CSV table of C-alpha atoms in Angstrom, one decimal:
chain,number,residue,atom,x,y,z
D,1,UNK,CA,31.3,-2.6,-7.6
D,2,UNK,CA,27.9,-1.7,-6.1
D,3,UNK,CA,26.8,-4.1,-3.3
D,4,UNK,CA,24.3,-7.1,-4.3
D,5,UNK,CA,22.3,-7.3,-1.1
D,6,UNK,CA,20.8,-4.6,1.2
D,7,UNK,CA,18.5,-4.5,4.5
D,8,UNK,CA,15.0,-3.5,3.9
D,9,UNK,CA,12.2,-2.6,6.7
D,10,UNK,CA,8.5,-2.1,6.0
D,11,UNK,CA,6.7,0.0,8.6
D,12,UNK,CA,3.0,-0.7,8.8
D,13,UNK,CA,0.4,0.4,11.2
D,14,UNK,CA,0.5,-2.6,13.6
D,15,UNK,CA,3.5,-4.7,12.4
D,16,UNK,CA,7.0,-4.4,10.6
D,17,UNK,CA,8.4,-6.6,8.0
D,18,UNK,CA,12.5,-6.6,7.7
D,19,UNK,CA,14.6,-8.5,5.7
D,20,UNK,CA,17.3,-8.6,3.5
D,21,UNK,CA,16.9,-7.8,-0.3
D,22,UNK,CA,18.5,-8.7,-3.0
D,23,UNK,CA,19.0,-7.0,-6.7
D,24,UNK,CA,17.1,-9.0,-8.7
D,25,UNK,CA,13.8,-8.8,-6.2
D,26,UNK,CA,14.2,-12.0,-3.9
D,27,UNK,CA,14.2,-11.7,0.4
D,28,UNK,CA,16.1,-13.2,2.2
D,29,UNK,CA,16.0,-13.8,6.7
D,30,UNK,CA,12.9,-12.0,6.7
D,31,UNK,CA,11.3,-11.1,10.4
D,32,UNK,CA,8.4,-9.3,11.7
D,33,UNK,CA,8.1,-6.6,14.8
D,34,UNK,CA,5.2,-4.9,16.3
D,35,UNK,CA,4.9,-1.3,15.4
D,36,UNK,CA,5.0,1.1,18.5
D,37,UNK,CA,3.3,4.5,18.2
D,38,UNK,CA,5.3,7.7,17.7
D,39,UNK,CA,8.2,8.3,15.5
D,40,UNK,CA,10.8,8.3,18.3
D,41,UNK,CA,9.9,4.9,19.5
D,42,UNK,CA,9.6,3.3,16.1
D,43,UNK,CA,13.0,4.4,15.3
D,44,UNK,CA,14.1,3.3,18.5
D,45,UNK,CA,12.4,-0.8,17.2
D,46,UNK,CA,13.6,-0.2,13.7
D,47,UNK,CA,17.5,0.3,15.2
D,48,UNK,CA,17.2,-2.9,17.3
D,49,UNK,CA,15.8,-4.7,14.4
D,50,UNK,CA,18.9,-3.8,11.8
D,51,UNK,CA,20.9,-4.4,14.5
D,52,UNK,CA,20.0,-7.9,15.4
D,53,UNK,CA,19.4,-8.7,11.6
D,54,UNK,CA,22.8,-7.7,10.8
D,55,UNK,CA,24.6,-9.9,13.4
D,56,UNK,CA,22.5,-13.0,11.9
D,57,UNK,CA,24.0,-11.9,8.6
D,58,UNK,CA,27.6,-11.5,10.0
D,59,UNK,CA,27.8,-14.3,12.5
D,60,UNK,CA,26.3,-17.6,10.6
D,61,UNK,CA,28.3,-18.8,8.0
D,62,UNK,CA,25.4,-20.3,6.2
D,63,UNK,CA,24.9,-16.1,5.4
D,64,UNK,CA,28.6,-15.3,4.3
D,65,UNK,CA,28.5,-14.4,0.5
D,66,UNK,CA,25.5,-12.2,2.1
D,67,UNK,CA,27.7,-10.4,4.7
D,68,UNK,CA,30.5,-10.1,1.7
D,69,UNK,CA,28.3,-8.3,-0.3
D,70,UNK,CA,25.5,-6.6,1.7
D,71,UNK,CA,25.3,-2.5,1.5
D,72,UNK,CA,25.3,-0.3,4.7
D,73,UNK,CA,22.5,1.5,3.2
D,74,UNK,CA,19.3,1.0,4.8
D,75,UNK,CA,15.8,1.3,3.0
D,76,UNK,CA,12.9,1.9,5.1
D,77,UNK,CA,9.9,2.2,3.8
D,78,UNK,CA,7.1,4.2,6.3
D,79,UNK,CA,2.9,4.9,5.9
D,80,UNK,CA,1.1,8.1,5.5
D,81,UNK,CA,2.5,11.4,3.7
D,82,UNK,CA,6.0,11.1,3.0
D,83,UNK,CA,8.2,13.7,1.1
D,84,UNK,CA,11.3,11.4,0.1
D,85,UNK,CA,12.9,14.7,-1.1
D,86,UNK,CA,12.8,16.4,2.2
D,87,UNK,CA,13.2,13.3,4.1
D,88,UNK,CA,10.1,14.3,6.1
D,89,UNK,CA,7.6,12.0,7.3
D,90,UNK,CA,4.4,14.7,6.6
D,91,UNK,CA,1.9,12.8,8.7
D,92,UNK,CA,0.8,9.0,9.8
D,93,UNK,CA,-2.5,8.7,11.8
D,94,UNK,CA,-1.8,5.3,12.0
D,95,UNK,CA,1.3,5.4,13.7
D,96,UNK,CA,1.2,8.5,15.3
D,97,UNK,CA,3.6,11.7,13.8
D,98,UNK,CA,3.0,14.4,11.9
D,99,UNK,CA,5.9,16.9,10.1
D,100,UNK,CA,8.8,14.3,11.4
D,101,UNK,CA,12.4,14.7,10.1
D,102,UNK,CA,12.1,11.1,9.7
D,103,UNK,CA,15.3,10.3,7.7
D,104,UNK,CA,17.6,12.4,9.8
D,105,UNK,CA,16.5,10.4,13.1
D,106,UNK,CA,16.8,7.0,10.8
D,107,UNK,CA,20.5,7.8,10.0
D,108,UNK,CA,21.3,9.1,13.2
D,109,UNK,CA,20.3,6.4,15.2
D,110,UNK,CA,21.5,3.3,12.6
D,111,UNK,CA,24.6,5.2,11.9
D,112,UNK,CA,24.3,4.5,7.7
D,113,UNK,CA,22.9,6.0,4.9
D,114,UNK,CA,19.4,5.8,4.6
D,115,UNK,CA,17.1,6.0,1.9
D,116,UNK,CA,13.2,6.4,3.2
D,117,UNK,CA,10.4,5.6,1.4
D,118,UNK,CA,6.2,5.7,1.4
D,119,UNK,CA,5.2,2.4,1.3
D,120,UNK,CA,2.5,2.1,-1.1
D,121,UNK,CA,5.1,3.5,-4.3
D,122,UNK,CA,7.8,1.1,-2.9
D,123,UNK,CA,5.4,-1.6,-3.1
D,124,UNK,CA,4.1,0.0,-6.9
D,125,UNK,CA,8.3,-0.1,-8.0
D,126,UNK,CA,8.0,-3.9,-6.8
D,127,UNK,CA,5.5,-4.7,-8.7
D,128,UNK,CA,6.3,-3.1,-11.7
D,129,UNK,CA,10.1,-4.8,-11.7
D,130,UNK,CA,9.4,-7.9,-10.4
D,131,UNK,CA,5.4,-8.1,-10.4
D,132,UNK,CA,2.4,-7.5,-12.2
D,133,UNK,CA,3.4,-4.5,-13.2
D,134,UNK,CA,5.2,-5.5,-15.7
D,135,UNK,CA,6.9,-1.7,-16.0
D,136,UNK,CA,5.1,1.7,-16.3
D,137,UNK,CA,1.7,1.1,-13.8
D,138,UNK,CA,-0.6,2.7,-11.6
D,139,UNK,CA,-0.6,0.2,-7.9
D,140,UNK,CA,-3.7,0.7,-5.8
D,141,UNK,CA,-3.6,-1.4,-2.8
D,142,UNK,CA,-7.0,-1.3,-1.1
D,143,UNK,CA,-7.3,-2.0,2.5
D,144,UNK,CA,-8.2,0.4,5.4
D,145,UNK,CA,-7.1,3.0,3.1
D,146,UNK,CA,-7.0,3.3,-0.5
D,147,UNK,CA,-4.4,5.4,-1.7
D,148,UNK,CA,-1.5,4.9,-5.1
D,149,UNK,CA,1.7,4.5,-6.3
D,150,UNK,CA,2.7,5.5,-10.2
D,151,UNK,CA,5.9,4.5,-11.9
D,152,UNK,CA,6.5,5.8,-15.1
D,153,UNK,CA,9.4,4.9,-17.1
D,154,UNK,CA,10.9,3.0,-14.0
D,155,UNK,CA,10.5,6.0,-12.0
D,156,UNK,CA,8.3,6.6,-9.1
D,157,UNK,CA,5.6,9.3,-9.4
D,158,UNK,CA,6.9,11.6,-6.4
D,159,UNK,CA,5.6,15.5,-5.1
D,160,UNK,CA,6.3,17.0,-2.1
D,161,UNK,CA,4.8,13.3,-0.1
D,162,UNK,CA,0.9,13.8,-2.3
D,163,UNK,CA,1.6,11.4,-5.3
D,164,UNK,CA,-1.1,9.2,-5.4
D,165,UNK,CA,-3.2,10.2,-2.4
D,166,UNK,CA,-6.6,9.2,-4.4
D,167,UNK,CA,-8.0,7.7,-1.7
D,168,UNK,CA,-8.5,11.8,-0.7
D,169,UNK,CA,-10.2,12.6,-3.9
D,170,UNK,CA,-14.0,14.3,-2.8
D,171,UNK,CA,-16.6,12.0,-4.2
D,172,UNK,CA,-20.8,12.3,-3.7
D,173,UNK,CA,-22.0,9.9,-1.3
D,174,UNK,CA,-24.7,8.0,-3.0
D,175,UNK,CA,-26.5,7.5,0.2
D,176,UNK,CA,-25.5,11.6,1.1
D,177,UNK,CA,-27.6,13.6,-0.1
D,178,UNK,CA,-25.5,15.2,-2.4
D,179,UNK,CA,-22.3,15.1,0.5
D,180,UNK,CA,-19.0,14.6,-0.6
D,181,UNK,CA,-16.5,12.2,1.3
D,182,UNK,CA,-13.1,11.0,0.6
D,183,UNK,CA,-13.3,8.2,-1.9
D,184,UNK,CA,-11.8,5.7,0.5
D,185,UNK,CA,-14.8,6.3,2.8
D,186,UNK,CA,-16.5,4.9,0.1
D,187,UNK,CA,-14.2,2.4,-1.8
D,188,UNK,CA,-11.8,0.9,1.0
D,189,UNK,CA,-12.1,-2.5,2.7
D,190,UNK,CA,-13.2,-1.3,5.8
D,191,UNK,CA,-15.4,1.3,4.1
D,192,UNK,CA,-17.7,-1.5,3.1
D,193,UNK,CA,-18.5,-3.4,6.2
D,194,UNK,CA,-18.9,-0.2,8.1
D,195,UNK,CA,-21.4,1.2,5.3
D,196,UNK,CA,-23.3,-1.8,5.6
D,197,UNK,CA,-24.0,-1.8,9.1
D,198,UNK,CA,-24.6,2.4,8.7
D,199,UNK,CA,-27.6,2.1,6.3
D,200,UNK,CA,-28.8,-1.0,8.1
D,201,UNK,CA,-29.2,0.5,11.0
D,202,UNK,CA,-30.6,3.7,8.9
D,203,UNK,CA,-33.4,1.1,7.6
D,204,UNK,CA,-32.2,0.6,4.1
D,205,UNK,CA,-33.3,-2.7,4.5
D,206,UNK,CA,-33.5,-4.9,0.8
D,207,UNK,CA,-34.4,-8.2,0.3
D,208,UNK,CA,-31.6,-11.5,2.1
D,209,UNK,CA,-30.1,-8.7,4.0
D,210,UNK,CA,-29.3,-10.0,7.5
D,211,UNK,CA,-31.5,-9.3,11.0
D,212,UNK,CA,-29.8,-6.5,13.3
D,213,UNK,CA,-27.2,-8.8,15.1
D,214,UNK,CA,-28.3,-9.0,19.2
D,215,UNK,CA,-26.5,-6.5,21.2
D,216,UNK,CA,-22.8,-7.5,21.6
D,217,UNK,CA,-22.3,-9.9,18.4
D,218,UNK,CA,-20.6,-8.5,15.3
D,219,UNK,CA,-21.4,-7.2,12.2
D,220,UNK,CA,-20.4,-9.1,9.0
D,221,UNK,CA,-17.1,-8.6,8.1
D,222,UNK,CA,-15.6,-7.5,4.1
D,223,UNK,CA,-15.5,-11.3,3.6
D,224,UNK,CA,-18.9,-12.4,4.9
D,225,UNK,CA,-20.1,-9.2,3.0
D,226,UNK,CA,-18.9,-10.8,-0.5
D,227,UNK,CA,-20.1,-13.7,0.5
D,228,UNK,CA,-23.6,-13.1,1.5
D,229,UNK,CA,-23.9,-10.8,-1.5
D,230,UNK,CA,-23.2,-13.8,-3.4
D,231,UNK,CA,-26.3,-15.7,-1.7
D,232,UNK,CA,-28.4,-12.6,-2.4
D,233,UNK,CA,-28.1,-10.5,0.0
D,234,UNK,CA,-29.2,-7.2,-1.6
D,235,UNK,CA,-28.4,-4.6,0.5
D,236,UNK,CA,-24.4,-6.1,0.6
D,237,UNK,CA,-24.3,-6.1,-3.1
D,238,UNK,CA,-25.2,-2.7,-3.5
D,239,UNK,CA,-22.9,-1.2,-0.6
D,240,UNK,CA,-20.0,-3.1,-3.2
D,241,UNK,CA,-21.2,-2.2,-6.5
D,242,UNK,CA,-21.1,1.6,-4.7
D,243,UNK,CA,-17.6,0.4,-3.9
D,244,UNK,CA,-16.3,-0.8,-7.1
D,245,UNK,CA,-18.1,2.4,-8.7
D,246,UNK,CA,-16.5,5.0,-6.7
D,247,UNK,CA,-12.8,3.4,-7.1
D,248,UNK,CA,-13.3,3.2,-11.3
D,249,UNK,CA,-14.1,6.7,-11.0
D,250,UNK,CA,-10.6,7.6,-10.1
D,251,UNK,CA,-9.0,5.0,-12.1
D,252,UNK,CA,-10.6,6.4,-15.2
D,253,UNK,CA,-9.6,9.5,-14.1
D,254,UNK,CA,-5.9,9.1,-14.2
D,255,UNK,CA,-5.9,6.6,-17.0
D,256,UNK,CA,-7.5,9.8,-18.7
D,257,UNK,CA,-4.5,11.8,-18.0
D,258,UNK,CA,-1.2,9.5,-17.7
D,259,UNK,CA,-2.8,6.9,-20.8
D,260,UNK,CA,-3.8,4.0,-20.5
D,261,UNK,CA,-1.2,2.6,-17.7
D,262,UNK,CA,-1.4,-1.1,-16.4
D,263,UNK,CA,-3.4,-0.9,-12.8
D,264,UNK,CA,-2.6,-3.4,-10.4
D,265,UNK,CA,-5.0,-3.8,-7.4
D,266,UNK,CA,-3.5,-5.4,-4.3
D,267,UNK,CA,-4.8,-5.3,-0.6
D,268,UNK,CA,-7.4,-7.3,0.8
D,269,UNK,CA,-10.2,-6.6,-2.0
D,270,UNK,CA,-7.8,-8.0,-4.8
D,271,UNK,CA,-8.9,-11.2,-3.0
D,272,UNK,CA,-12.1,-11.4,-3.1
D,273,UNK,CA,-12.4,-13.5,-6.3
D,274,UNK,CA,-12.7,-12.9,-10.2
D,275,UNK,CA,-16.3,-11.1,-9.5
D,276,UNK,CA,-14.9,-8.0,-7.5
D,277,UNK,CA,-11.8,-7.8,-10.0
D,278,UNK,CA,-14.5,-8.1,-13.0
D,279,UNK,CA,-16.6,-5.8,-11.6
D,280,UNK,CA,-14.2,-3.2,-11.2
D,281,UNK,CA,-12.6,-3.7,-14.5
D,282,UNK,CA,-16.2,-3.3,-16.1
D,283,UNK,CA,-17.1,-0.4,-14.5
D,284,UNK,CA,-13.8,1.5,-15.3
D,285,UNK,CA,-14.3,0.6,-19.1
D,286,UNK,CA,-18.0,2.0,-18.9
D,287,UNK,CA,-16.2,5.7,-18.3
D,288,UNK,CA,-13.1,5.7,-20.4
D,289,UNK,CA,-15.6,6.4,-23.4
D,290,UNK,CA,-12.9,6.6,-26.3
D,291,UNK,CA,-9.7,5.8,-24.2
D,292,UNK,CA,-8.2,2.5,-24.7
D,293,UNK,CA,-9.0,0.2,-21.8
D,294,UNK,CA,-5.8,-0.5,-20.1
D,295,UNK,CA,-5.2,-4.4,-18.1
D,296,UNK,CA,-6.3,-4.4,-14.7
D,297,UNK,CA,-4.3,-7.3,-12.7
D,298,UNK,CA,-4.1,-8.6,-9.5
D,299,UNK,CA,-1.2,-7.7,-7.4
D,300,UNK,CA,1.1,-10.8,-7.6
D,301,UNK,CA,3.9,-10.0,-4.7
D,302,UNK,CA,2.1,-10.0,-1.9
D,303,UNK,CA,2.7,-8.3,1.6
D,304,UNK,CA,6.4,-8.6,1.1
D,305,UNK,CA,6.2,-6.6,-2.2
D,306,UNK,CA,6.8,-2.7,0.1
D,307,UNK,CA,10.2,-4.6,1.5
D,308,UNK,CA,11.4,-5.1,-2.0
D,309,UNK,CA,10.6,-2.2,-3.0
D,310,UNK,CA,12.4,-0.3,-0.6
D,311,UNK,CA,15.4,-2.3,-1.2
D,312,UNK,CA,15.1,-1.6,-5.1
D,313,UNK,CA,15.1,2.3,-4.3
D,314,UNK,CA,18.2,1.9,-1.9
D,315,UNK,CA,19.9,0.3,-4.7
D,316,UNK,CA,19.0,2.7,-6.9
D,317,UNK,CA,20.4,5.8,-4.5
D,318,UNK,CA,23.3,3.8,-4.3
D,319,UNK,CA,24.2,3.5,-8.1
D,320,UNK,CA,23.4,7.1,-8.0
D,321,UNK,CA,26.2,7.7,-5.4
D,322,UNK,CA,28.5,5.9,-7.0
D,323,UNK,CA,27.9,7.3,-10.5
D,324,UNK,CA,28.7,11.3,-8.9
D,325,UNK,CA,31.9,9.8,-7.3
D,326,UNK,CA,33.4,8.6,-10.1
């Protein structure tokens, strides 16, 4: 009988998130750790981390029909460009590596079967089994970066470590002069408080837009951005409507050519209220033209939702072992 419980372990670019998942989507002794740069050293964290978390499991008695039934497989779940075939972590500027035999240095050092995974499609699997997914869906979470995860048929949407890397997709920069620039440079979290301050300082200057801060204050933030665009401030509201323009794009795009999937929108800029999530959902419909328009839903899992969804892939490659043995 294939185990119930299994460790899981998030890696993002400043913190991890571990804890122990369970079949049907619930986390259990969850803990954080900062993330170190380079592969070597996060490996090194992620070790002491399962380690520790597995004596809490074994040693308290309050965790027993956990330790009975808990899986040596560990999933971990890692950022950037990640071939799960290979087991090759392509490339993370975040953390640091580039072309890094990631799941051979995970199983080495833990000792256990492994089963890696890119963080945004384990947090798209999440959401479409326990989520807002609610099965086949496309999950854009929108932060720094702005990149996708597809499951189709409870399958994740997987080649060679590219699957979903929209955030990459050339775009024309309205303000470019006919340049094109990754659509996250455009549509991301941190893309609109840095454009803001760019053309302000360029002297696209509209009506309620704020004075140059004095030297050494900061610039408004994604959040003060929504909210002075709110109170008028012109020149905020157009650096979002370029935003929420240049994501629908994209989404139209693939809801073009995988039908009209569910898209859930997590990351910071799912909570900015019912405007942004409106907007966007508007401005997708405006280019589908005769495609049906598909729901567009907030994320409903969280920060948590890349740990559960690493544990639901480790399950899954552990049914699959179990099915070739017998």
């Amino acid at each position: 009988m294939n185990a119930g419980y299994v460790i899981a372990v998030d890696v993002g670019g400043t913190s991890m998130k571990l804890g122990v998942a369970s079949r049907d989507g619930k986390l259990f002794l969850t803990r954080t750790a900062p993330t170190p740069k380079g592969a070597a050293a996060v490996v090194s964290v992620i070790t002491q981390q399962v380690s520790m978390l597995r004596e809490v499991v074994h040693n308290d008695p309050k965790n027993v029909d956990i330790a009975i039934d808990l899986s040596p497989r560990v999933g971990v779940a890692v950022p950037g460009v990640v071939d799960e075939a290979t087991g090759m972590a392509v490339l993370s500027v975040n953390v640091g590596w580039k072309d890094v035999p990631m799941l051979h240095m995970l199983e080495e050092s833990l000792a256990c079967p492994v089963t890696l995974g890119h963080d945004v499609r384990s947090g798209a699997l999440a959401e479409a089994r326990w989520g807002a997914g609610l099965g086949d869906c496309i999950f854009i979470p929108i932060g720094t970066g702005v990149s996708a995860g597809i499951v189709l048929n409870d399958r994740l949407l997987s080649r060679a470590g590219w699957s979903g890397e929209i955030g990459q997709i050339l775009q024309k920069d309205p303000e470019g002069d006919a340049q094109l620039v990754p659509m996250e440079r455009l549509a991301s979290a941190k893309a609109i408080s840095r454009r803001y301050r760019e053309l302000h300082e360029k002297g696209r200057q509209l009506p309620g837009c704020i004075e140059t801060p004095v030297p050494g204050t900061l610039w408004p933030g994604t959040r003060e951005l929504f909210d002075r665009a709110e109170n008028g401030d012109e020149l905020a509201q157009l650096v979002i409507d370029q935003s929420v323009h240049s994501l629908s794009q994209v989404i139209a795009q693939v809801i073009g050519i995988l039908g009209p999937l569910r898209v859930v929108i997590g990351g910071g800029l799912s909570n900015e209220g019912g405007a942004y999530m409106a907007a966007l959902e508007n401005a997708i419909a405006s280019q589908l033209h005769v495609a049906p328009m598909p729901p567009i839903v907030k994320a409903s899992l969280g920060s948590w939702a890349q740990c559960l969804g690493i544990g639901a892939q480790a399950f899954d490659a552990d049914d699959a072992a179990e099915r070739l043995q017998q």
